[in-house]
mmCIF file with all atom_site columns, C-alpha atoms in Angstrom:
data_model
loop_
_atom_site.group_PDB
_atom_site.id
_atom_site.type_symbol
_atom_site.label_atom_id
_atom_site.label_alt_id
_atom_site.label_comp_id
_atom_site.label_asym_id
_atom_site.label_entity_id
_atom_site.label_seq_id
_atom_site.pdbx_PDB_ins_code
_atom_site.Cartn_x
_atom_site.Cartn_y
_atom_site.Cartn_z
_atom_site.occupancy
_atom_site.B_iso_or_equiv
_atom_site.pdbx_formal_charge
_atom_site.auth_seq_id
_atom_site.auth_comp_id
_atom_site.auth_asym_id
_atom_site.auth_atom_id
_atom_site.pdbx_PDB_model_num
ATOM 1   C CA . MET A 1 1   ? 70.383 36.710 -15.378 1.00 55.00 ? 1   MET A CA 1
ATOM 2   C CA . ALA A 1 2   ? 69.257 35.691 -11.889 1.00 83.00 ? 2   ALA A CA 1
ATOM 3   C CA . SER A 1 3   ? 70.659 32.590 -10.279 1.00 90.00 ? 3   SER A CA 1
ATOM 4   C CA . LEU A 1 4   ? 69.488 30.283 -7.543  1.00 94.00 ? 4   LEU A CA 1
ATOM 5   C CA . ARG A 1 5   ? 71.412 27.910 -5.313  1.00 95.00 ? 5   ARG A CA 1
ATOM 6   C CA . VAL A 1 6   ? 69.969 24.416 -5.005  1.00 97.00 ? 6   VAL A CA 1
ATOM 7   C CA . ASN A 1 7   ? 71.258 21.401 -3.104  1.00 98.00 ? 7   ASN A CA 1
ATOM 8   C CA . VAL A 1 8   ? 71.097 18.447 -5.489  1.00 98.00 ? 8   VAL A CA 1
ATOM 9   C CA . ASN A 1 9   ? 72.468 15.069 -4.462  1.00 97.00 ? 9   ASN A CA 1
ATOM 10  C CA . GLY A 1 10  ? 74.439 16.655 -1.642  1.00 96.00 ? 10  GLY A CA 1
ATOM 11  C CA . GLU A 1 11  ? 76.085 19.319 -3.773  1.00 97.00 ? 11  GLU A CA 1
ATOM 12  C CA . VAL A 1 12  ? 75.023 22.968 -3.782  1.00 97.00 ? 12  VAL A CA 1
ATOM 13  C CA . ARG A 1 13  ? 74.740 24.081 -7.391  1.00 96.00 ? 13  ARG A CA 1
ATOM 14  C CA . GLU A 1 14  ? 74.055 27.458 -8.947  1.00 95.00 ? 14  GLU A CA 1
ATOM 15  C CA . VAL A 1 15  ? 71.307 27.407 -11.583 1.00 95.00 ? 15  VAL A CA 1
ATOM 16  C CA . ASP A 1 16  ? 69.610 29.920 -13.850 1.00 88.00 ? 16  ASP A CA 1
ATOM 17  C CA . ALA A 1 17  ? 66.508 31.293 -12.157 1.00 81.00 ? 17  ALA A CA 1
ATOM 18  C CA . SER A 1 18  ? 65.581 33.975 -14.665 1.00 88.00 ? 18  SER A CA 1
ATOM 19  C CA . ASP A 1 19  ? 62.168 32.286 -14.756 1.00 93.00 ? 19  ASP A CA 1
ATOM 20  C CA . PRO A 1 20  ? 61.455 31.015 -11.223 1.00 92.00 ? 20  PRO A CA 1
ATOM 21  C CA . ALA A 1 21  ? 58.487 29.006 -12.557 1.00 95.00 ? 21  ALA A CA 1
ATOM 22  C CA . THR A 1 22  ? 60.799 26.772 -14.613 1.00 96.00 ? 22  THR A CA 1
ATOM 23  C CA . PRO A 1 23  ? 60.044 23.178 -13.650 1.00 97.00 ? 23  PRO A CA 1
ATOM 24  C CA . LEU A 1 24  ? 62.730 21.512 -11.548 1.00 98.00 ? 24  LEU A CA 1
ATOM 25  C CA . LEU A 1 25  ? 62.836 18.698 -14.120 1.00 98.00 ? 25  LEU A CA 1
ATOM 26  C CA . TRP A 1 26  ? 64.252 20.979 -16.814 1.00 97.00 ? 26  TRP A CA 1
ATOM 27  C CA . VAL A 1 27  ? 66.830 22.467 -14.477 1.00 97.00 ? 27  VAL A CA 1
ATOM 28  C CA . LEU A 1 28  ? 67.974 18.969 -13.493 1.00 98.00 ? 28  LEU A CA 1
ATOM 29  C CA . ARG A 1 29  ? 68.151 17.699 -17.066 1.00 98.00 ? 29  ARG A CA 1
ATOM 30  C CA . ASP A 1 30  ? 69.149 20.738 -19.099 1.00 96.00 ? 30  ASP A CA 1
ATOM 31  C CA . GLU A 1 31  ? 71.317 22.736 -16.709 1.00 96.00 ? 31  GLU A CA 1
ATOM 32  C CA . LEU A 1 32  ? 72.789 20.081 -14.448 1.00 97.00 ? 32  LEU A CA 1
ATOM 33  C CA . GLY A 1 33  ? 72.940 17.190 -16.912 1.00 97.00 ? 33  GLY A CA 1
ATOM 34  C CA . LEU A 1 34  ? 71.111 14.802 -14.572 1.00 98.00 ? 34  LEU A CA 1
ATOM 35  C CA . VAL A 1 35  ? 69.117 12.994 -17.235 1.00 98.00 ? 35  VAL A CA 1
ATOM 36  C CA . GLY A 1 36  ? 68.063 9.974  -15.157 1.00 97.00 ? 36  GLY A CA 1
ATOM 37  C CA . THR A 1 37  ? 64.912 11.860 -14.186 1.00 98.00 ? 37  THR A CA 1
ATOM 38  C CA . LYS A 1 38  ? 62.552 11.443 -17.128 1.00 97.00 ? 38  LYS A CA 1
ATOM 39  C CA . PHE A 1 39  ? 59.912 13.606 -18.763 1.00 97.00 ? 39  PHE A CA 1
ATOM 40  C CA . GLY A 1 40  ? 56.698 11.657 -19.171 1.00 95.00 ? 40  GLY A CA 1
ATOM 41  C CA . CYS A 1 41  ? 53.403 13.497 -19.223 1.00 95.00 ? 41  CYS A CA 1
ATOM 42  C CA . GLY A 1 42  ? 54.336 16.994 -18.069 1.00 95.00 ? 42  GLY A CA 1
ATOM 43  C CA . ILE A 1 43  ? 51.238 17.258 -15.849 1.00 96.00 ? 43  ILE A CA 1
ATOM 44  C CA . SER A 1 44  ? 52.268 15.301 -12.719 1.00 95.00 ? 44  SER A CA 1
ATOM 45  C CA . GLN A 1 45  ? 50.221 12.244 -13.605 1.00 95.00 ? 45  GLN A CA 1
ATOM 46  C CA . CYS A 1 46  ? 52.711 9.544  -14.610 1.00 97.00 ? 46  CYS A CA 1
ATOM 47  C CA . GLY A 1 47  ? 55.518 9.882  -12.050 1.00 97.00 ? 47  GLY A CA 1
ATOM 48  C CA . ALA A 1 48  ? 58.442 9.350  -14.451 1.00 97.00 ? 48  ALA A CA 1
ATOM 49  C CA . CYS A 1 49  ? 59.869 12.650 -13.197 1.00 98.00 ? 49  CYS A CA 1
ATOM 50  C CA . THR A 1 50  ? 59.724 11.775 -9.487  1.00 98.00 ? 50  THR A CA 1
ATOM 51  C CA . VAL A 1 51  ? 62.593 13.040 -7.343  1.00 98.00 ? 51  VAL A CA 1
ATOM 52  C CA . LEU A 1 52  ? 62.893 13.390 -3.578  1.00 98.00 ? 52  LEU A CA 1
ATOM 53  C CA . LEU A 1 53  ? 62.635 16.760 -1.877  1.00 98.00 ? 53  LEU A CA 1
ATOM 54  C CA . ASP A 1 54  ? 63.854 16.322 1.691   1.00 98.00 ? 54  ASP A CA 1
ATOM 55  C CA . GLY A 1 55  ? 63.022 12.636 1.299   1.00 97.00 ? 55  GLY A CA 1
ATOM 56  C CA . ASN A 1 56  ? 59.482 13.161 0.007   1.00 98.00 ? 56  ASN A CA 1
ATOM 57  C CA . PRO A 1 57  ? 58.468 12.254 -3.552  1.00 98.00 ? 57  PRO A CA 1
ATOM 58  C CA . VAL A 1 58  ? 57.816 15.241 -5.810  1.00 98.00 ? 58  VAL A CA 1
ATOM 59  C CA . LYS A 1 59  ? 56.810 15.320 -9.461  1.00 98.00 ? 59  LYS A CA 1
ATOM 60  C CA . SER A 1 60  ? 59.557 17.536 -10.845 1.00 98.00 ? 60  SER A CA 1
ATOM 61  C CA . CYS A 1 61  ? 57.800 18.249 -14.158 1.00 98.00 ? 61  CYS A CA 1
ATOM 62  C CA . SER A 1 62  ? 55.435 20.662 -12.460 1.00 97.00 ? 62  SER A CA 1
ATOM 63  C CA . PHE A 1 63  ? 57.412 21.668 -9.360  1.00 98.00 ? 63  PHE A CA 1
ATOM 64  C CA . PRO A 1 64  ? 59.009 25.099 -9.855  1.00 97.00 ? 64  PRO A CA 1
ATOM 65  C CA . VAL A 1 65  ? 62.723 25.360 -9.188  1.00 97.00 ? 65  VAL A CA 1
ATOM 66  C CA . SER A 1 66  ? 61.983 28.381 -7.017  1.00 95.00 ? 66  SER A CA 1
ATOM 67  C CA . GLY A 1 67  ? 60.056 26.067 -4.666  1.00 97.00 ? 67  GLY A CA 1
ATOM 68  C CA . VAL A 1 68  ? 63.158 24.109 -3.720  1.00 97.00 ? 68  VAL A CA 1
ATOM 69  C CA . GLY A 1 69  ? 64.422 26.762 -1.301  1.00 95.00 ? 69  GLY A CA 1
ATOM 70  C CA . ASP A 1 70  ? 66.723 25.259 1.344   1.00 96.00 ? 70  ASP A CA 1
ATOM 71  C CA . SER A 1 71  ? 65.462 21.728 0.726   1.00 98.00 ? 71  SER A CA 1
ATOM 72  C CA . THR A 1 72  ? 67.648 18.918 -0.573  1.00 98.00 ? 72  THR A CA 1
ATOM 73  C CA . VAL A 1 73  ? 66.811 17.373 -3.935  1.00 98.00 ? 73  VAL A CA 1
ATOM 74  C CA . THR A 1 74  ? 67.771 13.748 -4.522  1.00 98.00 ? 74  THR A CA 1
ATOM 75  C CA . THR A 1 75  ? 67.642 12.315 -8.017  1.00 98.00 ? 75  THR A CA 1
ATOM 76  C CA . ILE A 1 76  ? 68.138 8.746  -9.203  1.00 98.00 ? 76  ILE A CA 1
ATOM 77  C CA . GLU A 1 77  ? 71.818 9.597  -9.702  1.00 97.00 ? 77  GLU A CA 1
ATOM 78  C CA . GLY A 1 78  ? 72.062 10.551 -6.023  1.00 97.00 ? 78  GLY A CA 1
ATOM 79  C CA . LEU A 1 79  ? 70.971 7.165  -4.670  1.00 97.00 ? 79  LEU A CA 1
ATOM 80  C CA . ALA A 1 80  ? 74.120 5.251  -5.576  1.00 94.00 ? 80  ALA A CA 1
ATOM 81  C CA . GLY A 1 81  ? 77.026 5.321  -3.171  1.00 91.00 ? 81  GLY A CA 1
ATOM 82  C CA . SER A 1 82  ? 80.166 7.373  -3.710  1.00 89.00 ? 82  SER A CA 1
ATOM 83  C CA . ALA A 1 83  ? 81.928 4.388  -5.286  1.00 92.00 ? 83  ALA A CA 1
ATOM 84  C CA . GLY A 1 84  ? 78.961 3.766  -7.586  1.00 90.00 ? 84  GLY A CA 1
ATOM 85  C CA . GLU A 1 85  ? 77.466 0.910  -5.581  1.00 94.00 ? 85  GLU A CA 1
ATOM 86  C CA . LEU A 1 86  ? 73.717 0.668  -5.989  1.00 96.00 ? 86  LEU A CA 1
ATOM 87  C CA . ASN A 1 87  ? 71.455 1.351  -3.051  1.00 96.00 ? 87  ASN A CA 1
ATOM 88  C CA . PRO A 1 88  ? 69.102 -1.470 -1.923  1.00 97.00 ? 88  PRO A CA 1
ATOM 89  C CA . VAL A 1 89  ? 66.180 -0.309 -4.082  1.00 98.00 ? 89  VAL A CA 1
ATOM 90  C CA . GLN A 1 90  ? 68.306 -0.005 -7.194  1.00 97.00 ? 90  GLN A CA 1
ATOM 91  C CA . GLN A 1 91  ? 69.939 -3.372 -6.485  1.00 97.00 ? 91  GLN A CA 1
ATOM 92  C CA . ALA A 1 92  ? 66.564 -5.061 -5.999  1.00 98.00 ? 92  ALA A CA 1
ATOM 93  C CA . TRP A 1 93  ? 65.403 -3.659 -9.343  1.00 97.00 ? 93  TRP A CA 1
ATOM 94  C CA . VAL A 1 94  ? 68.450 -5.168 -11.043 1.00 97.00 ? 94  VAL A CA 1
ATOM 95  C CA . ASP A 1 95  ? 68.304 -8.491 -9.193  1.00 97.00 ? 95  ASP A CA 1
ATOM 96  C CA . LEU A 1 96  ? 64.607 -8.992 -9.961  1.00 97.00 ? 96  LEU A CA 1
ATOM 97  C CA . ASP A 1 97  ? 64.745 -7.585 -13.483 1.00 96.00 ? 97  ASP A CA 1
ATOM 98  C CA . VAL A 1 98  ? 61.899 -5.241 -12.521 1.00 96.00 ? 98  VAL A CA 1
ATOM 99  C CA . ALA A 1 99  ? 62.093 -2.953 -15.522 1.00 93.00 ? 99  ALA A CA 1
ATOM 100 C CA . GLN A 1 100 ? 60.749 -3.899 -18.909 1.00 91.00 ? 100 GLN A CA 1
ATOM 101 C CA . CYS A 1 101 ? 61.192 -0.825 -21.115 1.00 91.00 ? 101 CYS A CA 1
ATOM 102 C CA . GLY A 1 102 ? 62.640 1.022  -18.117 1.00 90.00 ? 102 GLY A CA 1
ATOM 103 C CA . TYR A 1 103 ? 61.415 4.517  -18.964 1.00 93.00 ? 103 TYR A CA 1
ATOM 104 C CA . CYS A 1 104 ? 59.368 5.030  -15.797 1.00 94.00 ? 104 CYS A CA 1
ATOM 105 C CA . GLN A 1 105 ? 61.720 3.163  -13.512 1.00 95.00 ? 105 GLN A CA 1
ATOM 106 C CA . SER A 1 106 ? 63.768 6.053  -12.140 1.00 97.00 ? 106 SER A CA 1
ATOM 107 C CA . GLY A 1 107 ? 60.503 7.564  -10.899 1.00 98.00 ? 107 GLY A CA 1
ATOM 108 C CA . GLN A 1 108 ? 59.372 4.182  -9.587  1.00 98.00 ? 108 GLN A CA 1
ATOM 109 C CA . ILE A 1 109 ? 62.646 3.731  -7.715  1.00 98.00 ? 109 ILE A CA 1
ATOM 110 C CA . MET A 1 110 ? 62.436 7.213  -6.206  1.00 98.00 ? 110 MET A CA 1
ATOM 111 C CA . ALA A 1 111 ? 58.856 6.587  -5.021  1.00 98.00 ? 111 ALA A CA 1
ATOM 112 C CA . ALA A 1 112 ? 59.927 3.241  -3.541  1.00 98.00 ? 112 ALA A CA 1
ATOM 113 C CA . GLU A 1 113 ? 62.890 4.888  -1.812  1.00 98.00 ? 113 GLU A CA 1
ATOM 114 C CA . ALA A 1 114 ? 60.592 7.512  -0.263  1.00 98.00 ? 114 ALA A CA 1
ATOM 115 C CA . LEU A 1 115 ? 58.227 4.786  0.927   1.00 98.00 ? 115 LEU A CA 1
ATOM 116 C CA . LEU A 1 116 ? 60.991 2.763  2.563   1.00 98.00 ? 116 LEU A CA 1
ATOM 117 C CA . ARG A 1 117 ? 62.413 5.830  4.288   1.00 97.00 ? 117 ARG A CA 1
ATOM 118 C CA . SER A 1 118 ? 59.050 6.408  5.963   1.00 97.00 ? 118 SER A CA 1
ATOM 119 C CA . ASN A 1 119 ? 57.900 2.794  6.280   1.00 98.00 ? 119 ASN A CA 1
ATOM 120 C CA . PRO A 1 120 ? 60.724 0.242  6.391   1.00 97.00 ? 120 PRO A CA 1
ATOM 121 C CA . ASP A 1 121 ? 58.340 -2.741 6.443   1.00 97.00 ? 121 ASP A CA 1
ATOM 122 C CA . PRO A 1 122 ? 55.439 -1.963 4.097   1.00 98.00 ? 122 PRO A CA 1
ATOM 123 C CA . ASP A 1 123 ? 52.705 -4.472 3.331   1.00 98.00 ? 123 ASP A CA 1
ATOM 124 C CA . ASP A 1 124 ? 51.155 -4.847 -0.120  1.00 97.00 ? 124 ASP A CA 1
ATOM 125 C CA . ALA A 1 125 ? 48.521 -2.186 0.546   1.00 97.00 ? 125 ALA A CA 1
ATOM 126 C CA . ALA A 1 126 ? 51.133 0.353  1.667   1.00 98.00 ? 126 ALA A CA 1
ATOM 127 C CA . ILE A 1 127 ? 53.291 -0.401 -1.370  1.00 98.00 ? 127 ILE A CA 1
ATOM 128 C CA . ASP A 1 128 ? 50.340 -0.080 -3.730  1.00 97.00 ? 128 ASP A CA 1
ATOM 129 C CA . ALA A 1 129 ? 49.262 3.204  -2.129  1.00 97.00 ? 129 ALA A CA 1
ATOM 130 C CA . ALA A 1 130 ? 52.761 4.695  -2.232  1.00 97.00 ? 130 ALA A CA 1
ATOM 131 C CA . MET A 1 131 ? 53.345 3.644  -5.819  1.00 97.00 ? 131 MET A CA 1
ATOM 132 C CA . ALA A 1 132 ? 49.896 4.639  -7.116  1.00 95.00 ? 132 ALA A CA 1
ATOM 133 C CA . GLY A 1 133 ? 51.191 7.961  -8.452  1.00 94.00 ? 133 GLY A CA 1
ATOM 134 C CA . ASN A 1 134 ? 53.728 6.241  -10.690 1.00 95.00 ? 134 ASN A CA 1
ATOM 135 C CA . LEU A 1 135 ? 52.451 4.601  -13.859 1.00 94.00 ? 135 LEU A CA 1
ATOM 136 C CA . CYS A 1 136 ? 54.134 1.784  -15.745 1.00 93.00 ? 136 CYS A CA 1
ATOM 137 C CA . ARG A 1 137 ? 52.864 1.285  -19.286 1.00 92.00 ? 137 ARG A CA 1
ATOM 138 C CA . CYS A 1 138 ? 54.546 -2.122 -19.401 1.00 92.00 ? 138 CYS A CA 1
ATOM 139 C CA . GLY A 1 139 ? 52.578 -3.263 -16.351 1.00 92.00 ? 139 GLY A CA 1
ATOM 140 C CA . THR A 1 140 ? 55.475 -4.484 -14.208 1.00 94.00 ? 140 THR A CA 1
ATOM 141 C CA . TYR A 1 141 ? 53.558 -3.732 -11.019 1.00 95.00 ? 141 TYR A CA 1
ATOM 142 C CA . VAL A 1 142 ? 53.979 -7.239 -9.574  1.00 96.00 ? 142 VAL A CA 1
ATOM 143 C CA . ARG A 1 143 ? 57.761 -7.020 -10.025 1.00 96.00 ? 143 ARG A CA 1
ATOM 144 C CA . ILE A 1 144 ? 57.788 -3.466 -8.651  1.00 97.00 ? 144 ILE A CA 1
ATOM 145 C CA . ARG A 1 145 ? 56.028 -4.687 -5.498  1.00 97.00 ? 145 ARG A CA 1
ATOM 146 C CA . GLU A 1 146 ? 58.522 -7.546 -5.155  1.00 98.00 ? 146 GLU A CA 1
ATOM 147 C CA . GLY A 1 147 ? 61.369 -5.094 -5.687  1.00 98.00 ? 147 GLY A CA 1
ATOM 148 C CA . VAL A 1 148 ? 60.144 -2.939 -2.822  1.00 98.00 ? 148 VAL A CA 1
ATOM 149 C CA . LYS A 1 149 ? 59.862 -5.993 -0.554  1.00 98.00 ? 149 LYS A CA 1
ATOM 150 C CA . THR A 1 150 ? 63.332 -7.201 -1.525  1.00 98.00 ? 150 THR A CA 1
ATOM 151 C CA . ALA A 1 151 ? 64.829 -3.765 -0.871  1.00 98.00 ? 151 ALA A CA 1
ATOM 152 C CA . ALA A 1 152 ? 63.062 -3.598 2.497   1.00 98.00 ? 152 ALA A CA 1
ATOM 153 C CA . ALA A 1 153 ? 64.522 -6.987 3.467   1.00 97.00 ? 153 ALA A CA 1
ATOM 154 C CA . SER A 1 154 ? 67.996 -5.856 2.371   1.00 96.00 ? 154 SER A CA 1
ATOM 155 C CA . MET A 1 155 ? 67.704 -2.698 4.439   1.00 95.00 ? 155 MET A CA 1
ATOM 156 C CA . LYS A 1 156 ? 66.633 -4.711 7.482   1.00 93.00 ? 156 LYS A CA 1
ATOM 157 C CA . GLU A 1 157 ? 69.748 -6.859 7.052   1.00 90.00 ? 157 GLU A CA 1
ATOM 158 C CA . GLY A 1 158 ? 71.789 -3.689 7.080   1.00 84.00 ? 158 GLY A CA 1
ATOM 159 C CA . ARG A 1 159 ? 72.792 -3.697 3.444   1.00 64.00 ? 159 ARG A CA 1
ATOM 160 C CA . THR A 1 160 ? 73.019 -0.178 2.111   1.00 58.00 ? 160 THR A CA 1
#
């Protein structure tokens, strides 16, 4: 059995790479037990499986584990601080009660985190563009937008 080393949430882990085309999502969930990243459509359309690869959003359901290479993968579990404190995006989601059913929200949060890393003061158009690849069947888009704005304000104030 071949193995592969991947850096996930700051920890280098050894995973089964007997099939290098295995989607990163299944390695995260099945091998590493990081089940916060969700399976939605399986064809990179819904965004429920979004993780960050070197800070950029990636749909892990169709991204092969062999494509990770030396990059760092961050999952929803990797956003919280070492003492379990929520990061500004996660905290905004809680404070504003953004989620309805919640299924897509880990992907939504990861997309919002990527946006704020690249654009700390996004306007509505930038938020809508960045979040367009993440679908919410419950339609909480207005609250998602407010969550991004609230997180951006928290980050500006230096809250991490």
